[in-house]
Coordinates of C-alpha atoms in Angstrom, one line a residue:
Chain G
M1 CA 24.6 8.2 25.0
F2 CA 25.5 7.1 21.5
F3 CA 26.1 3.5 22.5
Q4 CA 22.9 3.5 24.5
Q5 CA 21.0 4.4 21.3
V6 CA 22.9 1.7 19.4
V7 CA 21.9 -0.9 22.0
N8 CA 18.3 0.2 21.9
G9 CA 18.4 0.2 18.1
L10 CA 19.8 -3.3 18.0
T11 CA 17.0 -4.6 20.2
I12 CA 14.3 -3.0 18.1
G13 CA 16.2 -4.1 15.0
S14 CA 16.2 -7.7 16.1
M15 CA 12.5 -7.7 16.2
Y16 CA 12.3 -6.1 12.8
A17 CA 14.7 -8.7 11.6
L18 CA 12.6 -11.6 12.8
V19 CA 9.5 -10.3 11.1
A20 CA 11.6 -9.4 8.0
I21 CA 12.9 -13.0 7.8
G22 CA 9.3 -14.3 7.5
Y23 CA 8.6 -11.6 5.0
T24 CA 11.6 -12.4 2.8
M25 CA 11.1 -16.1 2.9
V26 CA 7.5 -15.7 1.6
F27 CA 8.8 -13.3 -1.0
G28 CA 11.6 -15.6 -2.0
V29 CA 9.3 -18.5 -2.6
L30 CA 6.2 -16.7 -4.0
K31 CA 7.6 -13.4 -5.3
L32 CA 4.8 -11.9 -3.3
V33 CA 4.8 -9.0 -0.8
N34 CA 2.7 -10.3 2.0
F35 CA 1.0 -7.3 3.6
S36 CA -0.8 -9.5 6.1
H37 CA 2.5 -10.4 7.8
G38 CA 2.4 -7.4 10.2
S39 CA -1.1 -8.4 11.3
V40 CA 0.1 -11.9 11.8
F41 CA 2.9 -10.5 14.1
M42 CA 0.2 -8.6 16.1
V43 CA -2.0 -11.7 16.3
G44 CA 1.0 -13.6 17.7
A45 CA 1.4 -11.1 20.5
Y46 CA -2.3 -11.1 21.3
L47 CA -2.5 -14.9 21.3
T48 CA 0.4 -15.1 23.8
L49 CA -1.2 -12.5 26.1
E50 CA -4.7 -13.9 26.0
L51 CA -3.6 -17.5 26.3
S52 CA -1.4 -16.7 29.3
L53 CA -4.4 -15.0 30.9
A54 CA -6.6 -17.9 30.1
L55 CA -4.0 -20.4 31.4
G56 CA -3.6 -18.5 34.7
G57 CA -0.3 -16.9 34.0
N58 CA 1.6 -19.8 32.5
F59 CA 3.5 -17.5 30.1
F60 CA 5.9 -19.9 28.5
L61 CA 3.2 -22.5 27.7
A62 CA 1.1 -19.7 26.3
A63 CA 4.0 -18.4 24.1
A64 CA 4.6 -21.9 22.8
M65 CA 0.9 -22.4 21.9
S66 CA 0.9 -19.0 20.3
L67 CA 3.8 -20.1 18.1
V68 CA 2.0 -23.1 16.8
L69 CA -1.4 -21.4 16.4
T70 CA 0.1 -18.4 14.6
G71 CA 2.1 -20.7 12.3
M72 CA -1.1 -22.4 11.5
L73 CA -2.8 -19.1 10.9
G74 CA -0.1 -18.5 8.2
V75 CA -1.0 -21.7 6.5
V76 CA -4.7 -20.9 6.6
I77 CA -4.0 -17.5 5.1
D78 CA -2.2 -19.1 2.2
R79 CA -4.8 -21.8 1.7
A80 CA -7.8 -19.4 1.9
A81 CA -6.6 -16.2 0.2
L82 CA -3.6 -17.1 -2.0
R83 CA -3.6 -20.6 -3.4
R84 CA -6.6 -20.1 -5.6
L85 CA -4.8 -17.1 -7.2
R86 CA -1.8 -19.2 -7.9
V87 CA -3.9 -21.8 -9.6
K88 CA -5.5 -19.0 -11.7
K89 CA -2.1 -17.6 -12.4
A90 CA -3.4 -14.1 -11.4
D91 CA -1.3 -11.0 -11.5
R92 CA 1.0 -10.7 -8.4
I93 CA -0.6 -7.4 -7.5
T94 CA -3.9 -9.2 -7.1
A95 CA -2.3 -11.4 -4.5
L96 CA -0.9 -8.3 -2.8
I97 CA -4.4 -6.8 -2.6
S98 CA -5.7 -10.1 -1.2
T99 CA -3.1 -10.0 1.6
L100 CA -4.1 -6.4 2.3
G101 CA -7.7 -7.7 2.7
V102 CA -6.5 -10.5 5.1
G103 CA -4.6 -7.9 7.1
T104 CA -7.7 -5.8 7.4
I105 CA -9.7 -8.8 8.5
L106 CA -7.1 -9.8 11.2
D107 CA -6.8 -6.3 12.5
N108 CA -10.5 -5.8 12.9
A109 CA -11.1 -9.3 14.2
V110 CA -8.7 -8.7 17.0
M111 CA -10.2 -5.2 17.7
I112 CA -13.7 -6.8 17.9
G113 CA -12.5 -9.8 20.0
F114 CA -10.1 -8.2 22.4
G115 CA -10.9 -4.5 22.3
S116 CA -9.1 -1.7 20.5
E117 CA -7.3 -0.2 23.5
T118 CA -3.7 -0.7 24.4
K119 CA -3.2 -3.7 26.7
A120 CA -0.5 -4.2 29.3
F121 CA 1.8 -7.1 28.5
P122 CA 3.6 -9.0 31.3
N123 CA 7.4 -8.9 31.2
V124 CA 8.1 -12.3 32.8
L125 CA 11.8 -12.0 32.3
Q126 CA 12.6 -9.6 35.1
L127 CA 16.3 -10.3 35.0
G128 CA 17.5 -6.8 35.8
R129 CA 20.2 -4.9 33.9
F130 CA 23.9 -4.2 33.9
T131 CA 26.0 -1.3 32.9
I132 CA 29.1 -1.0 30.7
G133 CA 30.5 2.4 31.1
T134 CA 27.5 4.7 31.0
T135 CA 25.5 2.3 28.8
V136 CA 22.6 0.5 30.5
I137 CA 21.7 -2.8 29.0
S138 CA 18.9 -5.0 30.3
W139 CA 19.1 -8.7 30.1
V140 CA 15.8 -8.8 28.1
Q141 CA 17.6 -6.8 25.4
V142 CA 20.5 -9.3 25.4
I143 CA 18.0 -12.2 25.1
I144 CA 16.1 -10.6 22.3
L145 CA 19.3 -10.0 20.2
A146 CA 20.6 -13.5 21.0
L147 CA 17.3 -15.1 20.2
A148 CA 17.2 -13.3 16.9
L149 CA 20.7 -14.4 16.0
V150 CA 20.0 -18.0 16.9
L151 CA 16.8 -18.1 15.0
M152 CA 18.5 -16.6 12.0
A153 CA 21.1 -19.3 12.2
I154 CA 18.4 -22.0 12.4
M155 CA 16.6 -20.5 9.4
S156 CA 19.8 -20.5 7.4
V157 CA 20.4 -24.2 8.2
I158 CA 16.8 -25.0 7.3
V159 CA 17.0 -23.1 4.0
Y160 CA 20.5 -24.1 2.9
R161 CA 21.1 -27.5 4.5
T162 CA 17.8 -29.5 4.6
Q163 CA 15.8 -31.2 2.0
M164 CA 12.8 -28.9 2.6
G165 CA 15.1 -25.9 2.2
C166 CA 16.3 -27.3 -1.1
A167 CA 12.7 -27.7 -2.2
M168 CA 12.0 -24.1 -1.1
R169 CA 14.9 -22.8 -3.1
A170 CA 13.8 -24.9 -6.1
T171 CA 10.3 -23.5 -5.9
S172 CA 11.7 -20.0 -5.6
Q173 CA 13.7 -20.4 -8.8
N174 CA 10.9 -22.0 -10.9
A175 CA 7.8 -23.4 -9.4
D176 CA 6.7 -25.3 -12.5
A177 CA 10.1 -27.0 -12.9
A178 CA 10.1 -27.8 -9.2
R179 CA 6.7 -29.5 -9.6
L180 CA 8.0 -31.6 -12.5
M181 CA 10.9 -32.7 -10.2
G182 CA 8.3 -34.2 -7.8
I183 CA 8.2 -31.4 -5.3
N184 CA 4.9 -30.8 -3.7
V185 CA 4.9 -27.0 -4.3
N186 CA 1.8 -26.3 -2.2
Q187 CA 3.3 -28.1 0.7
V188 CA 6.5 -26.2 0.4
I189 CA 4.6 -22.9 0.3
A190 CA 2.5 -23.9 3.3
F191 CA 5.7 -24.8 5.2
T192 CA 7.2 -21.4 4.3
F193 CA 4.1 -19.6 5.6
F194 CA 4.2 -21.7 8.8
I195 CA 7.8 -20.9 9.6
G196 CA 7.4 -17.2 8.7
S197 CA 4.3 -16.8 10.8
L198 CA 6.0 -18.7 13.7
L199 CA 8.9 -16.2 13.6
A200 CA 6.4 -13.3 13.5
S201 CA 4.7 -14.7 16.6
I202 CA 8.1 -14.9 18.4
A203 CA 8.8 -11.3 17.4
G204 CA 5.3 -10.2 18.6
T205 CA 5.8 -11.8 22.0
M206 CA 9.2 -10.2 22.4
Y207 CA 7.9 -6.8 21.3
G208 CA 5.2 -7.1 24.0
M209 CA 7.8 -8.0 26.6
Y210 CA 10.1 -5.2 25.6
Y211 CA 7.5 -2.4 25.4
E212 CA 5.2 -4.1 28.0
A213 CA 2.2 -3.0 26.0
I214 CA 0.5 -4.1 22.8
D215 CA -2.3 -2.7 20.6
P216 CA -4.2 -3.9 17.5
L217 CA -2.5 -1.4 15.2
M218 CA 1.1 -2.3 16.1
G219 CA 1.1 -4.7 13.1
S220 CA 0.6 -2.0 10.4
V221 CA 3.5 0.1 11.6
I222 CA 5.8 -2.9 11.8
S223 CA 4.6 -4.1 8.4
M224 CA 5.8 -1.0 6.6
K225 CA 9.1 -1.0 8.5
T226 CA 10.0 -4.6 7.9
F227 CA 9.1 -4.2 4.2
A228 CA 11.8 -1.5 4.2
C229 CA 14.2 -3.8 6.0
V230 CA 13.7 -6.6 3.5
V231 CA 14.3 -4.3 0.5
L232 CA 17.3 -2.6 2.2
G233 CA 19.0 -5.9 2.8
G234 CA 18.1 -7.4 -0.5
V235 CA 14.9 -9.2 -1.3
G236 CA 14.8 -12.9 -0.7
V237 CA 18.2 -13.0 1.0
L238 CA 18.0 -14.2 4.6
P239 CA 21.2 -12.5 6.0
G240 CA 20.0 -9.4 4.1
A241 CA 16.8 -9.3 6.1
M242 CA 18.7 -9.6 9.3
L243 CA 21.2 -6.9 8.3
G244 CA 18.4 -4.6 7.1
G245 CA 16.5 -5.1 10.3
L246 CA 19.4 -4.3 12.6
L247 CA 20.5 -1.4 10.4
I248 CA 17.1 0.3 10.3
G249 CA 16.7 -0.3 14.0
V250 CA 20.0 1.4 14.8
V251 CA 19.6 4.3 12.3
E252 CA 16.1 5.0 13.7
A253 CA 17.3 5.0 17.3
V254 CA 20.4 7.1 16.7
G255 CA 18.6 9.4 14.3
A256 CA 15.7 10.0 16.7
S257 CA 18.0 11.0 19.5
Y258 CA 20.4 13.2 17.5
I259 CA 18.3 14.7 14.8
S260 CA 14.6 14.7 15.7
S261 CA 12.3 12.1 17.2
G262 CA 9.4 13.4 15.1
Y263 CA 11.3 12.5 12.0
R264 CA 12.4 9.0 13.2
D265 CA 10.6 7.1 10.5
A266 CA 11.5 9.7 7.8
I267 CA 15.2 9.2 8.6
A268 CA 14.9 5.4 8.1
F269 CA 13.0 5.8 4.8
A270 CA 15.4 8.5 3.5
I271 CA 18.3 6.2 4.1
L272 CA 16.5 3.4 2.4
I273 CA 15.8 5.5 -0.7
L274 CA 19.4 6.7 -0.8
V275 CA 20.7 3.1 -0.6
L276 CA 18.3 1.9 -3.3
V277 CA 19.3 4.7 -5.7
L278 CA 23.0 3.8 -5.2
R279 CA 22.5 0.1 -5.1
P280 CA 19.1 -0.9 -6.6
Q281 CA 19.3 -4.6 -5.6
G282 CA 19.7 -3.9 -1.8
I283 CA 22.9 -4.3 0.3
L284 CA 23.3 -8.0 0.0
G285 CA 21.0 -8.7 -2.9
K286 CA 22.4 -10.3 -6.0
K287 CA 22.1 -8.4 -9.2
V288 CA 19.6 -10.3 -11.4
A289 CA 20.6 -10.3 -15.0
D290 CA 18.2 -8.3 -17.2
K291 CA 16.3 -10.6 -19.5
L292 CA 18.0 -9.8 -22.8
Chain N
M1 CA -22.4 -11.1 -20.2
N2 CA -20.6 -10.8 -23.5
S3 CA -23.6 -9.5 -25.3
I4 CA -24.1 -6.8 -22.7
Y5 CA -20.5 -5.7 -23.2
Q6 CA -21.0 -5.7 -26.9
A7 CA -24.2 -3.7 -26.6
L8 CA -22.4 -1.2 -24.4
A9 CA -19.4 -1.0 -26.6
K10 CA -21.5 -0.4 -29.7
R11 CA -23.4 2.5 -28.2
Q12 CA -20.4 3.9 -26.3
G13 CA -21.1 7.5 -27.2
L14 CA -24.8 7.2 -26.2
V15 CA -23.9 5.5 -22.9
Q16 CA -21.4 8.2 -22.1
I17 CA -23.9 11.0 -22.8
L18 CA -26.5 9.3 -20.7
L19 CA -24.2 8.7 -17.8
L20 CA -23.0 12.3 -17.9
A21 CA -26.6 13.5 -18.1
A22 CA -27.6 11.3 -15.1
A23 CA -24.6 12.7 -13.1
A24 CA -25.6 16.2 -14.0
V25 CA -29.3 15.8 -13.1
F26 CA -28.6 13.8 -10.0
P27 CA -28.1 16.7 -7.5
L28 CA -31.3 18.4 -8.7
L29 CA -33.4 15.3 -7.8
V30 CA -31.6 14.5 -4.5
S31 CA -31.5 17.2 -1.9
N32 CA -30.1 15.2 1.0
P33 CA -26.7 16.9 1.8
Y34 CA -25.2 13.6 3.0
V35 CA -25.8 11.9 -0.3
I36 CA -24.3 14.9 -2.2
R37 CA -21.3 14.9 0.1
L38 CA -20.8 11.2 -0.5
S39 CA -21.0 11.8 -4.3
I40 CA -18.4 14.5 -4.0
L41 CA -16.1 12.2 -2.0
S42 CA -16.6 9.5 -4.6
G43 CA -15.7 12.0 -7.3
I44 CA -12.5 12.9 -5.5
F45 CA -11.6 9.2 -5.3
I46 CA -12.5 8.7 -9.0
I47 CA -9.9 11.4 -9.9
L48 CA -7.3 9.8 -7.6
S49 CA -7.8 6.3 -8.8
L50 CA -7.8 7.4 -12.5
S51 CA -4.5 9.2 -11.9
L52 CA -3.0 6.2 -10.1
N53 CA -4.3 3.9 -12.9
L54 CA -2.3 6.0 -15.4
L55 CA 0.8 5.3 -13.5
T56 CA 0.3 1.7 -12.2
G57 CA -2.2 0.3 -14.7
F58 CA -1.0 1.8 -18.0
S59 CA 2.7 2.4 -17.3
G60 CA 3.3 -0.5 -14.9
Q61 CA 4.9 1.6 -12.1
I62 CA 3.5 0.3 -8.8
S63 CA 3.0 3.2 -6.4
L64 CA 2.1 2.8 -2.8
G65 CA 2.5 6.4 -2.0
H66 CA 0.0 8.1 -4.3
I67 CA -1.8 9.9 -1.5
A68 CA 1.4 11.9 -0.8
F69 CA 0.7 13.9 -4.0
Y70 CA -2.9 14.4 -2.9
G71 CA -1.6 15.7 0.4
I72 CA 0.9 18.0 -1.2
G73 CA -1.8 19.4 -3.5
A74 CA -4.1 20.0 -0.6
Y75 CA -1.5 21.7 1.6
T76 CA -0.3 23.9 -1.4
A77 CA -3.9 25.1 -2.1
A78 CA -4.6 25.5 1.6
I79 CA -1.5 27.6 2.4
L80 CA -1.8 29.7 -0.7
S81 CA -5.4 30.5 -0.3
K82 CA -5.3 31.1 3.4
N83 CA -2.0 32.9 3.9
F84 CA -1.8 34.7 0.5
G85 CA -5.4 35.0 -0.4
L86 CA -4.9 33.5 -3.8
N87 CA -8.0 32.9 -6.0
F88 CA -9.1 29.3 -6.0
L89 CA -8.4 28.7 -9.7
L90 CA -4.8 30.0 -9.2
C91 CA -4.5 27.7 -6.1
M92 CA -5.5 24.7 -8.2
V93 CA -3.0 25.5 -10.9
A94 CA -0.3 26.1 -8.3
A95 CA -1.2 22.7 -6.7
I96 CA -0.9 21.0 -10.0
V97 CA 2.5 22.6 -10.7
V98 CA 4.0 21.9 -7.3
T99 CA 2.8 18.2 -7.2
A100 CA 4.0 17.7 -10.7
L101 CA 7.5 18.8 -9.6
F102 CA 7.3 16.3 -6.7
G103 CA 6.2 13.7 -9.3
L104 CA 9.4 14.5 -11.2
L105 CA 11.4 14.0 -8.0
L106 CA 9.8 10.6 -7.4
G107 CA 10.1 9.7 -11.0
L108 CA 13.9 9.9 -10.9
P109 CA 14.5 6.8 -8.7
A110 CA 11.9 5.0 -10.8
L111 CA 14.2 5.2 -13.8
K112 CA 16.6 2.8 -12.0
L113 CA 14.2 0.8 -9.9
G114 CA 11.3 -1.4 -10.8
G115 CA 8.6 -3.6 -9.2
Y116 CA 8.7 -3.8 -5.4
Y117 CA 11.8 -1.7 -5.1
L118 CA 9.9 1.1 -6.6
A119 CA 6.9 0.3 -4.4
I120 CA 8.9 0.7 -1.2
V121 CA 10.5 3.9 -2.4
T122 CA 7.0 5.4 -3.1
L123 CA 5.8 4.2 0.3
G124 CA 8.8 5.8 1.9
F125 CA 8.3 9.0 0.0
S126 CA 4.7 9.2 1.2
E127 CA 5.8 8.5 4.8
I128 CA 8.4 11.3 4.6
V129 CA 5.8 13.7 3.2
R130 CA 3.4 12.8 6.0
L131 CA 6.0 13.3 8.7
V132 CA 7.0 16.7 7.2
E133 CA 3.3 17.6 7.3
I134 CA 3.2 16.6 11.0
N135 CA 6.4 18.1 12.1
W136 CA 6.9 21.3 10.1
M137 CA 4.8 23.4 12.5
E138 CA 5.5 26.8 10.9
L139 CA 4.3 25.7 7.5
T140 CA 1.6 23.2 8.1
N141 CA 0.5 23.8 11.7
G142 CA 1.5 20.2 12.4
P143 CA -1.0 17.6 13.7
L144 CA -3.6 20.4 14.4
G145 CA -4.0 20.9 10.7
I146 CA -5.1 24.0 8.8
N147 CA -8.6 25.2 9.3
G148 CA -10.7 28.0 7.8
I149 CA -9.4 27.5 4.3
P150 CA -11.3 30.1 2.2
K151 CA -14.2 28.6 0.1
P152 CA -13.9 29.1 -3.7
A153 CA -15.3 32.2 -5.2
L154 CA -15.5 33.4 -8.8
F155 CA -15.9 37.1 -9.7
G156 CA -17.1 37.7 -6.1
I157 CA -19.7 35.0 -6.3
K158 CA -19.2 32.4 -3.6
L159 CA -19.4 28.8 -4.9
S160 CA -20.0 27.1 -1.6
S161 CA -23.4 25.4 -1.9
P162 CA -23.2 21.6 -2.0
R163 CA -24.5 21.7 -5.5
A164 CA -21.9 24.1 -6.7
Y165 CA -19.2 21.9 -5.2
Y166 CA -20.9 18.9 -6.8
Y167 CA -20.8 20.5 -10.3
M168 CA -17.2 21.6 -9.8
C169 CA -16.2 18.1 -8.8
L170 CA -18.1 16.6 -11.8
L171 CA -16.3 19.1 -14.1
L172 CA -12.9 18.0 -12.7
V173 CA -13.8 14.3 -13.1
V174 CA -14.8 14.8 -16.7
L175 CA -11.7 16.8 -17.3
T176 CA -9.5 14.1 -15.8
I177 CA -11.2 11.4 -17.9
V178 CA -10.7 13.4 -21.1
V179 CA -7.1 14.2 -20.3
I180 CA -6.1 10.7 -19.4
R181 CA -8.0 9.2 -22.4
N182 CA -6.4 11.5 -24.8
I183 CA -3.0 10.7 -23.4
L184 CA -3.7 7.0 -23.7
E185 CA -4.9 7.2 -27.3
S186 CA -1.9 9.3 -28.3
R187 CA 1.7 8.3 -29.1
I188 CA 2.5 8.8 -25.4
G189 CA -0.1 6.1 -24.4
Y190 CA 1.4 3.5 -26.7
A191 CA 4.9 4.4 -25.5
L192 CA 3.7 3.9 -21.9
G193 CA 2.1 0.6 -22.9
T194 CA 5.4 -0.7 -24.3
I195 CA 7.3 0.3 -21.2
R196 CA 4.8 -1.6 -19.1
G197 CA 5.1 -4.7 -21.4
D198 CA 8.9 -4.8 -21.6
E199 CA 11.2 -2.0 -20.8
N200 CA 14.1 -3.3 -22.7
A201 CA 12.0 -4.0 -25.8
A202 CA 10.6 -0.5 -25.6
K203 CA 14.1 0.9 -25.4
F204 CA 15.2 -1.0 -28.6
M205 CA 12.0 0.2 -30.3
G206 CA 13.3 3.8 -29.8
V207 CA 11.0 4.7 -26.9
N208 CA 12.6 7.4 -24.8
I209 CA 12.2 5.7 -21.4
F210 CA 13.4 8.7 -19.4
R211 CA 11.0 11.1 -21.0
Y212 CA 7.9 8.9 -20.8
K213 CA 8.4 7.6 -17.3
I214 CA 8.9 11.1 -15.9
M215 CA 6.0 12.3 -17.9
A216 CA 3.7 9.5 -16.5
F217 CA 4.8 10.4 -12.9
M218 CA 4.4 14.2 -13.4
V219 CA 0.9 13.9 -15.0
S220 CA -0.3 11.4 -12.5
A221 CA 1.0 13.5 -9.6
G222 CA -0.4 16.7 -11.0
I223 CA -3.9 15.2 -11.3
A224 CA -3.7 13.8 -7.8
G225 CA -2.6 17.3 -6.6
L226 CA -5.6 18.8 -8.3
A227 CA -7.8 16.4 -6.4
G228 CA -6.1 17.5 -3.2
A229 CA -6.6 21.2 -3.9
F230 CA -10.3 20.6 -4.5
F231 CA -10.5 18.5 -1.3
A232 CA -8.9 21.2 0.8
Q233 CA -11.2 23.9 -0.6
Y234 CA -14.2 21.6 -0.1
V235 CA -13.7 20.5 3.5
T236 CA -11.9 23.8 4.5
F237 CA -10.0 21.8 7.1
I238 CA -7.1 19.5 6.5
D239 CA -4.7 17.6 8.8
P240 CA -2.1 14.9 8.1
T241 CA -4.4 12.0 9.0
S242 CA -6.2 12.4 5.7
F243 CA -3.0 11.7 3.9
A244 CA -1.7 8.6 5.7
S245 CA -0.4 5.6 3.8
D246 CA -3.6 3.5 4.4
Q247 CA -5.3 6.0 2.1
S248 CA -2.7 5.2 -0.6
T249 CA -3.4 1.5 -0.4
L250 CA -7.2 2.4 -0.5
V251 CA -6.7 4.1 -3.8
L252 CA -4.6 1.2 -5.1
I253 CA -7.3 -1.2 -4.0
M254 CA -9.9 0.9 -5.9
V255 CA -7.8 0.6 -9.1
I256 CA -7.3 -3.2 -8.8
F257 CA -10.9 -3.8 -7.7
G258 CA -12.2 -2.0 -10.7
G259 CA -9.7 -3.6 -13.0
I260 CA -6.1 -2.6 -13.6
G261 CA -5.7 -0.7 -16.9
S262 CA -9.4 0.1 -17.3
L263 CA -10.7 3.6 -17.0
P264 CA -14.4 2.7 -16.5
G265 CA -13.2 0.1 -14.0
S266 CA -11.4 2.8 -11.9
V267 CA -14.6 4.9 -11.9
I268 CA -16.7 2.0 -10.7
G269 CA -14.0 0.8 -8.2
A270 CA -13.8 4.3 -6.6
V271 CA -17.6 4.7 -6.4
V272 CA -18.2 1.2 -5.0
L273 CA -15.4 1.3 -2.5
T274 CA -16.4 4.8 -1.2
L275 CA -20.0 3.7 -0.8
V276 CA -19.6 0.2 0.6
P277 CA -18.1 1.3 4.0
E278 CA -20.8 4.0 4.2
L279 CA -23.6 1.5 3.6
L280 CA -22.1 -0.8 6.2
R281 CA -22.0 2.0 8.7
S282 CA -24.9 0.6 10.7
L283 CA -22.8 -2.6 11.4
M284 CA -20.5 -0.5 13.5
E285 CA -17.3 -2.3 14.3
Y286 CA -18.0 -5.2 11.9
R287 CA -17.7 -2.7 9.0
M288 CA -14.1 -3.0 8.2
L289 CA -14.1 -6.7 8.9
I290 CA -16.7 -7.2 6.2
Y291 CA -14.8 -4.8 3.9
G292 CA -11.7 -7.1 4.2
V293 CA -13.8 -10.2 3.5
V294 CA -15.4 -8.5 0.4
L295 CA -11.9 -7.6 -0.8
V296 CA -10.4 -11.1 -0.4
F297 CA -13.6 -12.7 -1.9
M298 CA -13.5 -10.3 -4.9
M299 CA -9.9 -11.0 -5.6
L300 CA -10.4 -14.8 -5.5
V301 CA -13.5 -14.7 -7.7
R302 CA -12.3 -12.1 -10.2
P303 CA -8.6 -11.6 -9.9
E304 CA -8.5 -9.3 -12.8
G305 CA -10.9 -6.9 -11.2
L306 CA -14.5 -6.0 -12.3
L307 CA -13.6 -4.7 -15.7
G308 CA -10.1 -6.0 -15.9
K309 CA -9.8 -7.9 -19.1
I310 CA -12.6 -6.2 -20.9
N311 CA -11.3 -3.9 -23.6
F312 CA -14.3 -2.0 -24.9
K313 CA -12.3 -0.7 -27.8
H314 CA -11.5 -4.2 -29.1
I315 CA -15.1 -5.3 -28.5
R316 CA -16.3 -2.3 -30.5
Q317 CA -13.9 -3.0 -33.3
R318 CA -15.0 -6.6 -33.5
C319 CA -18.7 -5.6 -33.5
T320 CA -18.3 -3.2 -36.4
A321 CA -16.2 -5.7 -38.4
E322 CA -18.7 -8.5 -38.1
P323 CA -22.4 -8.9 -37.6
P324 CA -23.1 -8.8 -33.9
D325 CA -24.8 -12.1 -33.5
G326 CA -23.3 -12.7 -30.1
K327 CA -21.6 -15.9 -31.1
E328 CA -18.1 -14.4 -31.0
G329 CA -16.2 -15.2 -27.9
S330 CA -14.6 -12.5 -25.8

C-alpha cells in the first residue's frame, strides 16, 4: 500500500518536475514567475491530441509536432508579452501580471477552439504492468519516470556544458554585463522559453497518457503545484526543481491515502511552508548573500 | 495630461467632495437593481484592492493569497450571525478580529521570507484555507456552502433594500480609504515605505521590522475580512468557490492595473475590472479571452498601471510652490 502510493507519487511527481524545470529555467534567466507556463503545458497536451486526430492516429508524429509548436508558442509569448517590458525595465510584478493575462488568453482560446469539456486521451503505450510484492507498476509509469530523469540529465548538460548554457547562466547573473560580453540576450531568453515550453509539452502529453483525459483547466492546477515544487527545491536550481517535483508528488500521494484525500493539496502546501520557514532558500537553493 | 493631473491635484479637496457626492446621489438616480448590485460588488473589490495595496504596494510584501482573508471574514460573519444570532455590527467586528489574527499568523513567515518565496507561502495559505472551507463539513457545510445568512438589521429595522446595502458599502469604502490614508501619512506609513525600499537600510535606521510588517499584515487582513463579512451579509449565501485563488490574482491584477502604490489607482482598477467583464457579457465565451488581451495590452502600454507613477501629493506641492503655468515636467 505504502509503496504503491510512493510509485504513484513518483509518476505524478515526474510530470510536476518536467513542468517545474521549464519554470525554474525561465525564472533563473529572467527572475520572473511565468504564470502562463501551466497553460502552455495544457496547450501542449491539446496539440498532441488534436494533431493525432487530424493525422489519423499517428500519435508519435503528433507528439513530435506538438513539441515544436509548443516550444514556438513559448518564444511567441516572450516576444509578444514580455520583451517590451524588459526594454522598458518595468517592475517584475508587471511582467507577472502580463503572463497571467497570457494564461487567461490561452485557457480561453483552447476552450473556444476545442470545447470546455473533458476529452479522452489515447494511451498508445499499452504495455501492461508488472508486480513487485503487492505493488502494481505499469510500464507507462516506468517510462514517465525514466523520461523525466533522462530529460533532466539532458537539461543539465545543456545548461552546464554547452556554450548556450554558459550564455544562459551569464544572462541569469547579469543581463547587462552579458550583453556587453557579446551575448545576444534576447536570443538566449527565446531559447530558454523554447526549451521550457517543449518540456511542458512533453509533460502535458504524458499527463494525458497517464490519466487518459485532459481538460482546459488542467493547466491552472499544475501551475500552482509546480510553482510550489520550484520554490521547495530552490528557485533557479535544476536538480532542485526535479527533487521538489518528486517530493511533492510523493507527499501528496501518501498524504492523500493516509490522512485525507480532501486535504491532498493542503498537505503539500503545509509541508512547503514548513520547509521554507526552516530553510528559506529551498532545499537545494544556495543562500544568496544579503546586499550589505 | 500633466496639466490635468495638476488641476486635479490643486483642487483635491473639491474633487473628493464631488466624487463622494456623486457616489451618494447615484443610487437615487438609478433604480436598476442590476446596476446597484454591480456598484456594490465594485465597492467590495475597492476595499479588497485597497487593503492589498497597503500590503503589496506600500509595504512591498507580494501576496497571492489575499482572498483567503476575505473568505475567513465571510465565514466568520456567516457562522456567527446564523448559528449564534449575533448582531451584524458585532459580526463585522468579530470578522475583523479573526482575520487580523490570521494575518498575524501569515505575517510570521514573512519576517524571514521575501519576494517569490513569500508569494508561494501566501498562495499555499489561501489554498489551505480554501480546502478547510471545503472539507470541514461541521463548521462550513463544505462545498454546499452556508445559505440563509441573516440580513443586517439595526434596532429592529431591516437594512436589506439594495439602497441600504449600497450606502453601507459606500460607508465601508470611505472608512477604508480614510484608515489607509491616515496610516500612510503617519509614522507607520513612512516605516512601511522604507521597508519596501530596502529592508536592511530600514533596520539600520531603527525601524522595527517585526512590528511594522506584522502590523501591515494584520491591518490588511482585517480590512479584507471586513469586506468578506459585508459580502456574506449582502449575498446571504457563501460557498468556497467565491474564495478560490483565481480571485486572489484578480485582486492583485486590480492593484497593478490601477497602479501599484496608488490609492486612487486601486479604486479605479477595482471599478474598471469589475465592470469590464460585465460589459463584455454579451460576447459570451470570448469575454475572458478579450479580458486577457486587455490585460496584456495594458501592461505593455503602461507597465506602471493607470496611475502608477503619478504622485498627487508631489504634484500638489510643486503647484503651490511655483506658478502653475504647466511648463514643469512631471
